[in-house]
Amino acid sequence: MSEGLDPTTPAEAVEWYLAQRDPELSEKSLQNHRYRLDRFLEFCEEHEIENMNTVTGRDCNRYRVSRSQDVKPVTLRGELQTFRVFLEFCAAIDAVEPGLREKVQIPEVEPSEEARNEHLSTERAKEILDHLERFEYASRDHITFAILWHTGIRLGSLRAFDVGDFDRDGQCLDLRHQPDTGTPLKNKKPAERSIAVGPHYCTVLEDYLEHNRHDVTDDAGRRPLITSSQGRLSQNAIR
């Protein structure tokens, strides 16, 4: 262990790092950082690393290799980028040797791997909508697909809608940024707006609300528009 370093457990370092980043990151980004660094904490537990002072370049390489066996290169790249920033923070609080972050090798990723270029064609979308209209009318899948296709909103935006955001007379859905109760919007308050639905899908929405929506509230006592029997649908479930 080098002189001048302050003993710090990996868990303490991660919590301090997240607290330092909290004011500048969105809730979703902070969750991503926590998830990525949880993988490092699992590595530390597996290899009995109890003090960040003892982390070496060799440990960083072992961590990189172990993660490369579990995730795709583009995911590994994101995890290691966060890990490098974390190590920079650790050096600033005298938990690791300065410059340790430079020993974390970031993998090269082909441009084709960085983003998925799969697009749903208009023809295919119409086929899906026709099928839903005929065989799954006013179901949750019908509402979910129709709103996403016709409005182009994000999954997180769709998830944020409450029953009260549906304005039948105005034929629109009112999108609101509500981070304190679990539905932040990526662009925060500037993303708030009314989104036109149209007369046909207003009728479909009404039928969904009357016949197929689970009559539930979420943990904040709100009545989500898109539901499961447990409450507000998650982004993964919507996807």
PDB file of C-alpha atoms in Angstrom:
ATOM      1  CA  MET A   1       0.000   0.000   0.000  1.00  0.00           C
ATOM      2  CA  SER A   2       1.399   3.408  -0.951  1.00  0.00           C
ATOM      3  CA  GLU A   3       1.925   6.136   1.610  1.00  0.00           C
ATOM      4  CA  GLY A   4      -0.468   9.067   1.601  1.00  0.00           C
ATOM      5  CA  LEU A   5      -3.569   7.063   0.707  1.00  0.00           C
ATOM      6  CA  ASP A   6      -6.585   6.966   3.004  1.00  0.00           C
ATOM      7  CA  PRO A   7      -8.127   3.529   3.632  1.00  0.00           C
ATOM      8  CA  THR A   8     -11.452   3.376   1.772  1.00  0.00           C
ATOM      9  CA  THR A   9     -13.662   0.383   1.111  1.00  0.00           C
ATOM     10  CA  PRO A  10     -14.915  -0.116  -2.463  1.00  0.00           C
ATOM     11  CA  ALA A  11     -18.516   0.349  -1.312  1.00  0.00           C
ATOM     12  CA  GLU A  12     -17.678   3.650   0.392  1.00  0.00           C
ATOM     13  CA  ALA A  13     -15.859   4.891  -2.708  1.00  0.00           C
ATOM     14  CA  VAL A  14     -18.802   4.041  -4.973  1.00  0.00           C
ATOM     15  CA  GLU A  15     -21.320   5.776  -2.697  1.00  0.00           C
ATOM     16  CA  TRP A  16     -19.151   8.894  -2.447  1.00  0.00           C
ATOM     17  CA  TYR A  17     -18.685   8.931  -6.206  1.00  0.00           C
ATOM     18  CA  LEU A  18     -22.425   8.659  -6.859  1.00  0.00           C
ATOM     19  CA  ALA A  19     -23.158  11.394  -4.317  1.00  0.00           C
ATOM     20  CA  GLN A  20     -20.628  13.645  -6.060  1.00  0.00           C
ATOM     21  CA  ARG A  21     -22.186  12.991  -9.500  1.00  0.00           C
ATOM     22  CA  ASP A  22     -25.809  13.242  -8.338  1.00  0.00           C
ATOM     23  CA  PRO A  23     -26.277  16.994  -8.988  1.00  0.00           C
ATOM     24  CA  GLU A  24     -24.976  16.789 -12.557  1.00  0.00           C
ATOM     25  CA  LEU A  25     -26.500  13.533 -13.839  1.00  0.00           C
ATOM     26  CA  SER A  26     -30.083  12.684 -14.704  1.00  0.00           C
ATOM     27  CA  GLU A  27     -31.744  10.036 -12.552  1.00  0.00           C
ATOM     28  CA  LYS A  28     -31.463   7.509 -15.368  1.00  0.00           C
ATOM     29  CA  SER A  29     -27.742   8.235 -15.930  1.00  0.00           C
ATOM     30  CA  LEU A  30     -27.069   7.938 -12.207  1.00  0.00           C
ATOM     31  CA  GLN A  31     -28.817   4.562 -12.179  1.00  0.00           C
ATOM     32  CA  ASN A  32     -26.605   3.456 -15.080  1.00  0.00           C
ATOM     33  CA  HIS A  33     -23.460   4.485 -13.217  1.00  0.00           C
ATOM     34  CA  ARG A  34     -24.633   2.621 -10.111  1.00  0.00           C
ATOM     35  CA  TYR A  35     -25.396  -0.505 -12.127  1.00  0.00           C
ATOM     36  CA  ARG A  36     -21.984  -0.434 -13.815  1.00  0.00           C
ATOM     37  CA  LEU A  37     -20.092   0.104 -10.567  1.00  0.00           C
ATOM     38  CA  ASP A  38     -22.090  -2.620  -8.825  1.00  0.00           C
ATOM     39  CA  ARG A  39     -20.330  -5.009 -11.181  1.00  0.00           C
ATOM     40  CA  PHE A  40     -16.992  -3.718  -9.853  1.00  0.00           C
ATOM     41  CA  LEU A  41     -18.172  -4.223  -6.267  1.00  0.00           C
ATOM     42  CA  GLU A  42     -19.063  -7.831  -7.123  1.00  0.00           C
ATOM     43  CA  PHE A  43     -15.549  -8.258  -8.537  1.00  0.00           C
ATOM     44  CA  CYS A  44     -14.024  -6.821  -5.346  1.00  0.00           C
ATOM     45  CA  GLU A  45     -16.050  -9.195  -3.183  1.00  0.00           C
ATOM     46  CA  GLU A  46     -15.090 -12.163  -5.326  1.00  0.00           C
ATOM     47  CA  HIS A  47     -11.385 -11.283  -5.140  1.00  0.00           C
ATOM     48  CA  GLU A  48     -11.460 -10.137  -1.492  1.00  0.00           C
ATOM     49  CA  ILE A  49     -10.505  -6.539  -2.261  1.00  0.00           C
ATOM     50  CA  GLU A  50     -11.519  -4.645   0.881  1.00  0.00           C
ATOM     51  CA  ASN A  51      -9.492  -1.469   0.484  1.00  0.00           C
ATOM     52  CA  MET A  52      -9.288   0.701  -2.644  1.00  0.00           C
ATOM     53  CA  ASN A  53      -5.694   1.554  -1.667  1.00  0.00           C
ATOM     54  CA  THR A  54      -4.644  -1.913  -2.771  1.00  0.00           C
ATOM     55  CA  VAL A  55      -6.197  -1.774  -6.265  1.00  0.00           C
ATOM     56  CA  THR A  56      -3.485  -2.036  -8.926  1.00  0.00           C
ATOM     57  CA  GLY A  57      -3.268  -1.959 -12.691  1.00  0.00           C
ATOM     58  CA  ARG A  58      -3.253  -5.743 -12.616  1.00  0.00           C
ATOM     59  CA  ASP A  59      -6.577  -5.714 -10.750  1.00  0.00           C
ATOM     60  CA  CYS A  60      -8.007  -3.340 -13.352  1.00  0.00           C
ATOM     61  CA  ASN A  61      -6.946  -5.711 -16.108  1.00  0.00           C
ATOM     62  CA  ARG A  62      -8.449  -8.720 -14.309  1.00  0.00           C
ATOM     63  CA  TYR A  63     -11.701  -6.801 -13.930  1.00  0.00           C
ATOM     64  CA  ARG A  64     -11.690  -5.864 -17.615  1.00  0.00           C
ATOM     65  CA  VAL A  65     -11.099  -9.465 -18.681  1.00  0.00           C
ATOM     66  CA  SER A  66     -13.777 -10.839 -16.362  1.00  0.00           C
ATOM     67  CA  ARG A  67     -16.395  -8.384 -17.689  1.00  0.00           C
ATOM     68  CA  SER A  68     -15.419  -9.052 -21.308  1.00  0.00           C
ATOM     69  CA  GLN A  69     -16.551 -12.646 -20.817  1.00  0.00           C
ATOM     70  CA  ASP A  70     -20.050 -11.538 -19.765  1.00  0.00           C
ATOM     71  CA  VAL A  71     -20.989  -8.582 -21.984  1.00  0.00           C
ATOM     72  CA  LYS A  72     -20.696  -7.370 -25.560  1.00  0.00           C
ATOM     73  CA  PRO A  73     -17.818  -5.025 -26.513  1.00  0.00           C
ATOM     74  CA  VAL A  74     -20.057  -1.947 -26.735  1.00  0.00           C
ATOM     75  CA  THR A  75     -21.413  -2.634 -23.227  1.00  0.00           C
ATOM     76  CA  LEU A  76     -17.917  -3.308 -21.901  1.00  0.00           C
ATOM     77  CA  ARG A  77     -16.750  -0.002 -23.355  1.00  0.00           C
ATOM     78  CA  GLY A  78     -19.470   1.899 -21.475  1.00  0.00           C
ATOM     79  CA  GLU A  79     -18.749   0.091 -18.223  1.00  0.00           C
ATOM     80  CA  LEU A  80     -15.015   0.744 -18.423  1.00  0.00           C
ATOM     81  CA  GLN A  81     -15.489   4.408 -19.310  1.00  0.00           C
ATOM     82  CA  THR A  82     -17.529   4.827 -16.145  1.00  0.00           C
ATOM     83  CA  PHE A  83     -14.920   2.828 -14.228  1.00  0.00           C
ATOM     84  CA  ARG A  84     -12.157   5.160 -15.406  1.00  0.00           C
ATOM     85  CA  VAL A  85     -14.064   8.245 -14.268  1.00  0.00           C
ATOM     86  CA  PHE A  86     -14.692   6.516 -10.938  1.00  0.00           C
ATOM     87  CA  LEU A  87     -10.960   5.824 -10.513  1.00  0.00           C
ATOM     88  CA  GLU A  88     -10.193   9.467 -11.292  1.00  0.00           C
ATOM     89  CA  PHE A  89     -12.550  10.444  -8.466  1.00  0.00           C
ATOM     90  CA  CYS A  90     -10.879   7.884  -6.185  1.00  0.00           C
ATOM     91  CA  ALA A  91      -7.473   9.390  -6.915  1.00  0.00           C
ATOM     92  CA  ALA A  92      -8.834  12.844  -6.073  1.00  0.00           C
ATOM     93  CA  ILE A  93      -9.891  11.644  -2.601  1.00  0.00           C
ATOM     94  CA  ASP A  94      -6.612   9.776  -2.016  1.00  0.00           C
ATOM     95  CA  ALA A  95      -8.213   6.337  -2.244  1.00  0.00           C
ATOM     96  CA  VAL A  96      -6.052   5.047  -5.140  1.00  0.00           C
ATOM     97  CA  GLU A  97      -2.754   5.945  -6.732  1.00  0.00           C
ATOM     98  CA  PRO A  98      -2.930   8.934  -9.115  1.00  0.00           C
ATOM     99  CA  GLY A  99      -2.923   7.815 -12.736  1.00  0.00           C
ATOM    100  CA  LEU A 100      -4.510   4.430 -12.067  1.00  0.00           C
ATOM    101  CA  ARG A 101      -7.342   5.274 -14.477  1.00  0.00           C
ATOM    102  CA  GLU A 102      -4.837   5.321 -17.342  1.00  0.00           C
ATOM    103  CA  LYS A 103      -4.205   1.623 -16.800  1.00  0.00           C
ATOM    104  CA  VAL A 104      -7.796   0.773 -17.738  1.00  0.00           C
ATOM    105  CA  GLN A 105      -7.760  -0.154 -21.422  1.00  0.00           C
ATOM    106  CA  ILE A 106     -10.917   0.866 -23.295  1.00  0.00           C
ATOM    107  CA  PRO A 107     -11.784  -1.602 -26.093  1.00  0.00           C
ATOM    108  CA  GLU A 108     -12.195  -0.398 -29.660  1.00  0.00           C
ATOM    109  CA  VAL A 109     -15.724  -0.805 -30.969  1.00  0.00           C
ATOM    110  CA  GLU A 110     -16.731  -0.892 -34.612  1.00  0.00           C
ATOM    111  CA  PRO A 111     -19.192   1.889 -35.567  1.00  0.00           C
ATOM    112  CA  SER A 112     -21.676  -0.772 -36.648  1.00  0.00           C
ATOM    113  CA  GLU A 113     -21.639  -2.155 -33.080  1.00  0.00           C
ATOM    114  CA  GLU A 114     -22.205   1.186 -31.369  1.00  0.00           C
ATOM    115  CA  ALA A 115     -25.758   1.666 -32.555  1.00  0.00           C
ATOM    116  CA  ARG A 116     -28.424  -0.698 -33.766  1.00  0.00           C
ATOM    117  CA  ASN A 117     -29.656   0.284 -37.205  1.00  0.00           C
ATOM    118  CA  GLU A 118     -32.863  -1.709 -37.110  1.00  0.00           C
ATOM    119  CA  HIS A 119     -35.851   0.325 -38.276  1.00  0.00           C
ATOM    120  CA  LEU A 120     -39.472  -0.670 -38.437  1.00  0.00           C
ATOM    121  CA  SER A 121     -40.781  -0.069 -41.929  1.00  0.00           C
ATOM    122  CA  THR A 122     -44.039   1.782 -42.467  1.00  0.00           C
ATOM    123  CA  GLU A 123     -45.462  -1.261 -44.225  1.00  0.00           C
ATOM    124  CA  ARG A 124     -44.596  -3.556 -41.317  1.00  0.00           C
ATOM    125  CA  ALA A 125     -45.994  -1.058 -38.793  1.00  0.00           C
ATOM    126  CA  LYS A 126     -49.293  -0.917 -40.663  1.00  0.00           C
ATOM    127  CA  GLU A 127     -49.468  -4.722 -40.668  1.00  0.00           C
ATOM    128  CA  ILE A 128     -48.943  -4.774 -36.909  1.00  0.00           C
ATOM    129  CA  LEU A 129     -51.535  -2.059 -36.311  1.00  0.00           C
ATOM    130  CA  ASP A 130     -54.046  -3.859 -38.535  1.00  0.00           C
ATOM    131  CA  HIS A 131     -53.512  -7.071 -36.589  1.00  0.00           C
ATOM    132  CA  LEU A 132     -53.902  -5.311 -33.240  1.00  0.00           C
ATOM    133  CA  GLU A 133     -56.991  -3.479 -34.450  1.00  0.00           C
ATOM    134  CA  ARG A 134     -58.656  -6.725 -35.512  1.00  0.00           C
ATOM    135  CA  PHE A 135     -57.547  -9.219 -32.886  1.00  0.00           C
ATOM    136  CA  GLU A 136     -56.289  -7.239 -29.849  1.00  0.00           C
ATOM    137  CA  TYR A 137     -58.404  -4.096 -30.026  1.00  0.00           C
ATOM    138  CA  ALA A 138     -57.904  -1.638 -27.137  1.00  0.00           C
ATOM    139  CA  SER A 139     -55.438  -3.991 -25.445  1.00  0.00           C
ATOM    140  CA  ARG A 140     -52.344  -2.701 -23.684  1.00  0.00           C
ATOM    141  CA  ASP A 141     -50.222  -3.835 -26.639  1.00  0.00           C
ATOM    142  CA  HIS A 142     -52.528  -2.008 -29.049  1.00  0.00           C
ATOM    143  CA  ILE A 143     -52.334   1.244 -27.087  1.00  0.00           C
ATOM    144  CA  THR A 144     -48.584   0.981 -26.511  1.00  0.00           C
ATOM    145  CA  PHE A 145     -47.658   0.299 -30.132  1.00  0.00           C
ATOM    146  CA  ALA A 146     -50.096   2.829 -31.582  1.00  0.00           C
ATOM    147  CA  ILE A 147     -48.935   5.694 -29.360  1.00  0.00           C
ATOM    148  CA  LEU A 148     -45.244   4.970 -29.895  1.00  0.00           C
ATOM    149  CA  TRP A 149     -45.666   4.655 -33.682  1.00  0.00           C
ATOM    150  CA  HIS A 150     -47.883   7.659 -34.264  1.00  0.00           C
ATOM    151  CA  THR A 151     -46.174  10.084 -31.874  1.00  0.00           C
ATOM    152  CA  GLY A 152     -42.512   9.002 -31.948  1.00  0.00           C
ATOM    153  CA  ILE A 153     -42.125   9.610 -28.216  1.00  0.00           C
ATOM    154  CA  ARG A 154     -39.558   7.861 -26.014  1.00  0.00           C
ATOM    155  CA  LEU A 155     -40.393   4.790 -23.943  1.00  0.00           C
ATOM    156  CA  GLY A 156     -39.834   6.807 -20.770  1.00  0.00           C
ATOM    157  CA  SER A 157     -42.318   9.406 -21.981  1.00  0.00           C
ATOM    158  CA  LEU A 158     -44.979   6.783 -22.650  1.00  0.00           C
ATOM    159  CA  ARG A 159     -44.348   5.289 -19.230  1.00  0.00           C
ATOM    160  CA  ALA A 160     -44.820   8.718 -17.603  1.00  0.00           C
ATOM    161  CA  PHE A 161     -48.441   9.172 -18.669  1.00  0.00           C
ATOM    162  CA  ASP A 162     -51.153   8.996 -16.021  1.00  0.00           C
ATOM    163  CA  VAL A 163     -54.843   8.436 -16.686  1.00  0.00           C
ATOM    164  CA  GLY A 164     -55.448  12.117 -15.945  1.00  0.00           C
ATOM    165  CA  ASP A 165     -53.029  13.148 -18.709  1.00  0.00           C
ATOM    166  CA  PHE A 166     -55.491  11.943 -21.340  1.00  0.00           C
ATOM    167  CA  ASP A 167     -57.568  14.916 -22.539  1.00  0.00           C
ATOM    168  CA  ARG A 168     -60.484  13.475 -24.529  1.00  0.00           C
ATOM    169  CA  ASP A 169     -61.886  16.870 -25.494  1.00  0.00           C
ATOM    170  CA  GLY A 170     -58.486  18.172 -26.576  1.00  0.00           C
ATOM    171  CA  GLN A 171     -57.616  14.849 -28.240  1.00  0.00           C
ATOM    172  CA  CYS A 172     -54.167  14.816 -26.689  1.00  0.00           C
ATOM    173  CA  LEU A 173     -51.937  13.407 -23.962  1.00  0.00           C
ATOM    174  CA  ASP A 174     -50.204  15.882 -21.635  1.00  0.00           C
ATOM    175  CA  LEU A 175     -46.574  14.951 -21.008  1.00  0.00           C
ATOM    176  CA  ARG A 176     -45.155  16.066 -17.656  1.00  0.00           C
ATOM    177  CA  HIS A 177     -41.737  15.849 -15.975  1.00  0.00           C
ATOM    178  CA  GLN A 178     -42.274  14.367 -12.496  1.00  0.00           C
ATOM    179  CA  PRO A 179     -38.923  13.122 -11.164  1.00  0.00           C
ATOM    180  CA  ASP A 180     -40.020  13.193  -7.505  1.00  0.00           C
ATOM    181  CA  THR A 181     -42.596  10.470  -8.157  1.00  0.00           C
ATOM    182  CA  GLY A 182     -40.579   8.259 -10.477  1.00  0.00           C
ATOM    183  CA  THR A 183     -41.232   9.517 -14.022  1.00  0.00           C
ATOM    184  CA  PRO A 184     -38.525  11.963 -15.078  1.00  0.00           C
ATOM    185  CA  LEU A 185     -38.268  13.008 -18.712  1.00  0.00           C
ATOM    186  CA  LYS A 186     -34.871  12.876 -20.395  1.00  0.00           C
ATOM    187  CA  ASN A 187     -34.947  16.582 -21.289  1.00  0.00           C
ATOM    188  CA  LYS A 188     -36.713  17.505 -18.039  1.00  0.00           C
ATOM    189  CA  LYS A 189     -39.155  20.464 -17.926  1.00  0.00           C
ATOM    190  CA  PRO A 190     -38.517  21.612 -21.524  1.00  0.00           C
ATOM    191  CA  ALA A 191     -39.856  18.225 -22.700  1.00  0.00           C
ATOM    192  CA  GLU A 192     -43.297  18.895 -21.242  1.00  0.00           C
ATOM    193  CA  ARG A 193     -45.964  19.324 -23.929  1.00  0.00           C
ATOM    194  CA  SER A 194     -49.327  18.165 -25.230  1.00  0.00           C
ATOM    195  CA  ILE A 195     -49.145  15.367 -27.797  1.00  0.00           C
ATOM    196  CA  ALA A 196     -51.944  15.029 -30.338  1.00  0.00           C
ATOM    197  CA  VAL A 197     -53.672  11.646 -30.400  1.00  0.00           C
ATOM    198  CA  GLY A 198     -56.440  11.980 -32.983  1.00  0.00           C
ATOM    199  CA  PRO A 199     -60.129  10.992 -32.821  1.00  0.00           C
ATOM    200  CA  HIS A 200     -59.734   7.296 -33.642  1.00  0.00           C
ATOM    201  CA  TYR A 201     -57.100   6.590 -31.008  1.00  0.00           C
ATOM    202  CA  CYS A 202     -58.966   8.726 -28.486  1.00  0.00           C
ATOM    203  CA  THR A 203     -61.790   6.219 -28.877  1.00  0.00           C
ATOM    204  CA  VAL A 204     -59.356   3.306 -28.583  1.00  0.00           C
ATOM    205  CA  LEU A 205     -57.885   4.880 -25.437  1.00  0.00           C
ATOM    206  CA  GLU A 206     -61.328   5.294 -23.921  1.00  0.00           C
ATOM    207  CA  ASP A 207     -62.128   1.644 -24.622  1.00  0.00           C
ATOM    208  CA  TYR A 208     -58.778   0.577 -23.152  1.00  0.00           C
ATOM    209  CA  LEU A 209     -59.422   2.608 -19.988  1.00  0.00           C
ATOM    210  CA  GLU A 210     -62.913   1.208 -19.607  1.00  0.00           C
ATOM    211  CA  HIS A 211     -62.220  -2.446 -20.328  1.00  0.00           C
ATOM    212  CA  ASN A 212     -58.530  -3.400 -20.254  1.00  0.00           C
ATOM    213  CA  ARG A 213     -56.504  -1.097 -18.016  1.00  0.00           C
ATOM    214  CA  HIS A 214     -55.585  -2.633 -14.665  1.00  0.00           C
ATOM    215  CA  ASP A 215     -57.201  -0.462 -11.984  1.00  0.00           C
ATOM    216  CA  VAL A 216     -54.015   0.123  -9.987  1.00  0.00           C
ATOM    217  CA  THR A 217     -51.903   2.946  -8.591  1.00  0.00           C
ATOM    218  CA  ASP A 218     -48.122   3.183  -8.447  1.00  0.00           C
ATOM    219  CA  ASP A 219     -45.952   3.604  -5.353  1.00  0.00           C
ATOM    220  CA  ALA A 220     -46.548   7.362  -5.436  1.00  0.00           C
ATOM    221  CA  GLY A 221     -50.319   6.961  -5.477  1.00  0.00           C
ATOM    222  CA  ARG A 222     -50.621   8.022  -9.120  1.00  0.00           C
ATOM    223  CA  ARG A 223     -52.851   6.241 -11.660  1.00  0.00           C
ATOM    224  CA  PRO A 224     -50.545   5.227 -14.540  1.00  0.00           C
ATOM    225  CA  LEU A 225     -51.961   5.003 -18.042  1.00  0.00           C
ATOM    226  CA  ILE A 226     -49.953   1.942 -19.124  1.00  0.00           C
ATOM    227  CA  THR A 227     -50.166  -0.696 -16.407  1.00  0.00           C
ATOM    228  CA  SER A 228     -49.553  -4.244 -15.337  1.00  0.00           C
ATOM    229  CA  SER A 229     -51.379  -5.896 -12.475  1.00  0.00           C
ATOM    230  CA  GLN A 230     -48.532  -4.635 -10.245  1.00  0.00           C
ATOM    231  CA  GLY A 231     -48.678  -0.957 -11.189  1.00  0.00           C
ATOM    232  CA  ARG A 232     -46.846   1.287 -13.656  1.00  0.00           C
ATOM    233  CA  LEU A 233     -45.199  -0.666 -16.457  1.00  0.00           C
ATOM    234  CA  SER A 234     -41.405  -0.547 -16.570  1.00  0.00           C
ATOM    235  CA  GLN A 235     -39.469   0.646 -19.627  1.00  0.00           C
ATOM    236  CA  ASN A 236     -38.138  -2.872 -20.190  1.00  0.00           C
ATOM    237  CA  ALA A 237     -41.653  -4.303 -20.180  1.00  0.00           C
ATOM    238  CA  ILE A 238     -42.785  -1.633 -22.645  1.00  0.00           C
ATOM    239  CA  ARG A 239     -39.802  -2.404 -24.863  1.00  0.00           C
TER     240      ARG A 239
END
